[in-house]
Short mmCIF file of C-alpha atoms in Angstrom, two decimals:
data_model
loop_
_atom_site.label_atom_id
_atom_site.label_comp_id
_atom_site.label_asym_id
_atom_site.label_seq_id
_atom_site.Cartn_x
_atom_site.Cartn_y
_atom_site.Cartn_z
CA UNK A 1 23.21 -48.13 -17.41
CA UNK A 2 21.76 -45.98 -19.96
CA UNK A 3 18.48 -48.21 -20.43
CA UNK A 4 17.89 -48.05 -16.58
CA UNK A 5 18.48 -44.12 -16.92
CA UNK A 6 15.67 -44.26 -19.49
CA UNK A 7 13.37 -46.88 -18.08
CA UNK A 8 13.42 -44.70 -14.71
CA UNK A 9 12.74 -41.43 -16.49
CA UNK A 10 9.76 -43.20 -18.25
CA UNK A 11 8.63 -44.48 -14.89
CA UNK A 12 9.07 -41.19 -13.17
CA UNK A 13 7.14 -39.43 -16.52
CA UNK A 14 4.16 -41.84 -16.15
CA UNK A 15 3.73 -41.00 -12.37
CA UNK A 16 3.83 -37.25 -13.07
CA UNK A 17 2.36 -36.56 -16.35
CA UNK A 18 3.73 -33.00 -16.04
CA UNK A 19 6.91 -33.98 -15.70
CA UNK A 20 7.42 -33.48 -19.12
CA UNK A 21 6.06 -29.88 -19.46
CA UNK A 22 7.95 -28.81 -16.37
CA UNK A 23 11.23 -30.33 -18.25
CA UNK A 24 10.52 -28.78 -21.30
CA UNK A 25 9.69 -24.96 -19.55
CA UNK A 26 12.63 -25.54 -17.58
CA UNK A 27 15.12 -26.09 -20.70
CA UNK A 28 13.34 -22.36 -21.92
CA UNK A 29 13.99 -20.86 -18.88
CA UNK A 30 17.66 -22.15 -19.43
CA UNK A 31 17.92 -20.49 -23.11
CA UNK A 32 15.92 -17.37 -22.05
CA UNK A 33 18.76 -16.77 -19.60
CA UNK A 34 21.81 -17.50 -21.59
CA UNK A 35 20.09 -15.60 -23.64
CA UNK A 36 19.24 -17.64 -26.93
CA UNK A 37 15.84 -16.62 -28.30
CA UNK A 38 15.36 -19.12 -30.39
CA UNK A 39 15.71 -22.35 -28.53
CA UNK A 40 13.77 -20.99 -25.87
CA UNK A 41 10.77 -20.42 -27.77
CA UNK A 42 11.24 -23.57 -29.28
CA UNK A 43 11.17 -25.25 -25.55
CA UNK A 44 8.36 -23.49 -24.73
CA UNK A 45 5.84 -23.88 -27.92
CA UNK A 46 6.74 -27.74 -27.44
CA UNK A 47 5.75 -27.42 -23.58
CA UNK A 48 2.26 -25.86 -25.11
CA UNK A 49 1.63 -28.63 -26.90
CA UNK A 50 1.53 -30.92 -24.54
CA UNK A 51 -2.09 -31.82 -23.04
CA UNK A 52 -0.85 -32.74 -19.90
CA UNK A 53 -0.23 -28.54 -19.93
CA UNK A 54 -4.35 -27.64 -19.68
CA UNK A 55 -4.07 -29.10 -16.19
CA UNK A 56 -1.03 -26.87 -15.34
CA UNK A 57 -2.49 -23.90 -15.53
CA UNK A 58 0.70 -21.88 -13.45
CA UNK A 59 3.06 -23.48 -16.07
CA UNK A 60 1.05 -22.95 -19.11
CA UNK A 61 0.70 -18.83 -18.20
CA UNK A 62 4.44 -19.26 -17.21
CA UNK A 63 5.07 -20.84 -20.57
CA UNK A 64 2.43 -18.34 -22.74
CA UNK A 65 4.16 -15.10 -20.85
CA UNK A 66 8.02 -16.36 -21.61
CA UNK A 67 6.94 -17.31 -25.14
CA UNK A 68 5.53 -13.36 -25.70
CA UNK A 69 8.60 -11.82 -24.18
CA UNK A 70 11.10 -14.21 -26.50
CA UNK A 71 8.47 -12.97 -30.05
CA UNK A 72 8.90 -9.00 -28.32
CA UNK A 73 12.56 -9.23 -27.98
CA UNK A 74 13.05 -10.83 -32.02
CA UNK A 75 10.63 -7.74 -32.53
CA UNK A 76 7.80 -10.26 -33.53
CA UNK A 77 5.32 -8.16 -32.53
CA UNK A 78 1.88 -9.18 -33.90
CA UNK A 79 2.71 -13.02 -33.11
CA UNK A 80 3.68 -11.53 -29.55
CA UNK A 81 0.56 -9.50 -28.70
CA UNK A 82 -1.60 -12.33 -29.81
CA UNK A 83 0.34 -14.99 -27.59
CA UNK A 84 -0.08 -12.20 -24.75
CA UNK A 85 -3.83 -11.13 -25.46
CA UNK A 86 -4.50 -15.08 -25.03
CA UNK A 87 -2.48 -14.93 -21.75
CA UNK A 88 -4.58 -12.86 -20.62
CA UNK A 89 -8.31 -14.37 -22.05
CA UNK A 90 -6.77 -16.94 -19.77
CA UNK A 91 -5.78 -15.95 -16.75
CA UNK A 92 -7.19 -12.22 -16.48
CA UNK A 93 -5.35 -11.67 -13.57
CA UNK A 94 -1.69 -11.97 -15.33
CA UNK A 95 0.57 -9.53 -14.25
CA UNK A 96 3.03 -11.04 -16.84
CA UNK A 97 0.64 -10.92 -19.83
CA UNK A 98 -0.40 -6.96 -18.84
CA UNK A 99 3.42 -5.77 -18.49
CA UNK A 100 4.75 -7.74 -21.45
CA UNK A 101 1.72 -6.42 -23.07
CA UNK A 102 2.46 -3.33 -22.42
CA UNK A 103 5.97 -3.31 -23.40
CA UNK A 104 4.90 -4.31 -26.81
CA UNK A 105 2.83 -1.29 -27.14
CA UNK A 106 5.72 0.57 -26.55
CA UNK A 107 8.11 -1.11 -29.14
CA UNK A 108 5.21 0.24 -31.39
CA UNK A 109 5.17 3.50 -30.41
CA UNK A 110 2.27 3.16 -28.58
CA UNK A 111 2.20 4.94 -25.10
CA UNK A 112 -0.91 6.02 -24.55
CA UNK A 113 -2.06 1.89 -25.05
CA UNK A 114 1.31 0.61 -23.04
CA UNK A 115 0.43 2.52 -20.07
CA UNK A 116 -3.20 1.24 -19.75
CA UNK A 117 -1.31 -1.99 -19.65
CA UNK A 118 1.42 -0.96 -17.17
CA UNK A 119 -1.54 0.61 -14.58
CA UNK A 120 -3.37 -2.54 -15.17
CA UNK A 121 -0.33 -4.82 -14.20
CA UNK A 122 0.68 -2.39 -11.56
CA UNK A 123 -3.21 -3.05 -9.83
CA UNK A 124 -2.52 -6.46 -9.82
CA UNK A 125 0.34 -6.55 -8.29
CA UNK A 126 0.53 -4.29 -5.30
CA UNK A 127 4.24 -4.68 -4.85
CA UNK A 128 5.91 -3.88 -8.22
CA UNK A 129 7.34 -1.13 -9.03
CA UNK A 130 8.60 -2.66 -12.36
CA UNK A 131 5.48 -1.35 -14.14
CA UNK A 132 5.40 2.12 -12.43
CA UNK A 133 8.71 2.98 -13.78
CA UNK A 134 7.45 1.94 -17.14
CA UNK A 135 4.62 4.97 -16.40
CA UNK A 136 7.23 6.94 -15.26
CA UNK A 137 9.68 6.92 -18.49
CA UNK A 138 6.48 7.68 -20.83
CA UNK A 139 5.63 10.62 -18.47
CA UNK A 140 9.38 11.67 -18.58
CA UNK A 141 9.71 11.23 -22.40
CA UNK A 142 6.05 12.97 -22.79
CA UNK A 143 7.29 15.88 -20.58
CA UNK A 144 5.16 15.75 -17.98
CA UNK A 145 6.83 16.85 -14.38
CA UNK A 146 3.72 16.34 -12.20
CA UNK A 147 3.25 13.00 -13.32
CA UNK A 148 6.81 12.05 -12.90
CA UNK A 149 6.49 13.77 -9.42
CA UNK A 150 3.46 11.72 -9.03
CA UNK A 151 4.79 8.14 -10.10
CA UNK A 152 7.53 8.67 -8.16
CA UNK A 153 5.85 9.34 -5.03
CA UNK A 154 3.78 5.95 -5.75
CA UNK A 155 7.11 3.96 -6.41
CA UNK A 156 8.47 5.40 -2.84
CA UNK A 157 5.06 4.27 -1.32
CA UNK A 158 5.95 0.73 -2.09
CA UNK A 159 9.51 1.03 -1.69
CA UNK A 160 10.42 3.55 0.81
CA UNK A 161 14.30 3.06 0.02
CA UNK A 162 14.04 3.27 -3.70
CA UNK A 163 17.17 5.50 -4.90
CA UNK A 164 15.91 5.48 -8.91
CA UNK A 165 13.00 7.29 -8.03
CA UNK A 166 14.53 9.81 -5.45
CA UNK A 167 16.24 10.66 -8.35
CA UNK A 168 13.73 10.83 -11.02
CA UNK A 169 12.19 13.39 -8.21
CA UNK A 170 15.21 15.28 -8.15
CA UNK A 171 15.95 15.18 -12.21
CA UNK A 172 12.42 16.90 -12.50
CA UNK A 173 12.19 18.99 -9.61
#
């Protein structure tokens, strides 16, 4: 039984080349959940090297973005903002690679660069508010009401019902 299990995954690989990439980003998304850093990144560098993965381009940004959250979060920051920075050379319109980007600025110390990210990732994506809160905690810890106030009133233009920023409003005014 176990040949024929193997036999049909080999058939099943050589009808969808990217079989094999989606297996291998799918085992990372796995480990990234559970969450176990290393085996994740380790699923997803061997889904990069796959060819098959230039032809992908969804799941090679998917796999590129994961990879530069997993180096942020071991606090791997130079080998993270290079895997983001190439995210980004290749698909400039990555929401991922902008807010992961920018979130490594900040684990630097780096606000005044992590919120160019966050506004850029924020433009690209119309709908999150992930990014403006982001903004909004660098405005809070810099002290600055009006652009709390401001933020805030963004946030509650794309989410009308958003408590977290009522309050943010109400912390600061």
């Amino acid at each position: 039984r176990e040949r024929g299990d193997l036999a049909l995954g080999r058939a099943a690989a050589e009808r969808d080349e990217g079989l094999t990439v989606r297996l291998l980003i799918g085992v990372g998304n796995s480990y990234l959940r559970q969450p176990q850093d290393g085996p994740a990144l380790n699923a997803y560098r061997l889904a990069l090297q796959r060819p098959e993965i230039e032809r992908i381009p969804r799941l090679k940004a998917h796999a590129l973005a994961n990879s530069g959250e997993v180096l942020r979060r071991q606090g791997r920051l130079d080998e993270a903002e290079r895997v983001l920075k190439e995210l980004i050379e290749r698909f400039p319109n990555s929401y991922e690679g902008y807010f992961l980007l920018g979130r490594v600025h900040l684990d630097r110390g780096k606000a005044a660069l992590a919120g160019k990210q966050f506004r850029k990732a924020a433009e690209l994506d119309p709908e999150s508010i992930e990014p403006l809160f982001e903004l909004l905690k660098i405005a809070r810890e810099q002290g600055k009401k009006d652009e709390v106030f401001r933020i805030s009133q963004e946030i509650l233009k794309r989410d009308p019902d958003n408590s977290r920023a009522y309050l943010e409003m109400a912390l600061y005014y």
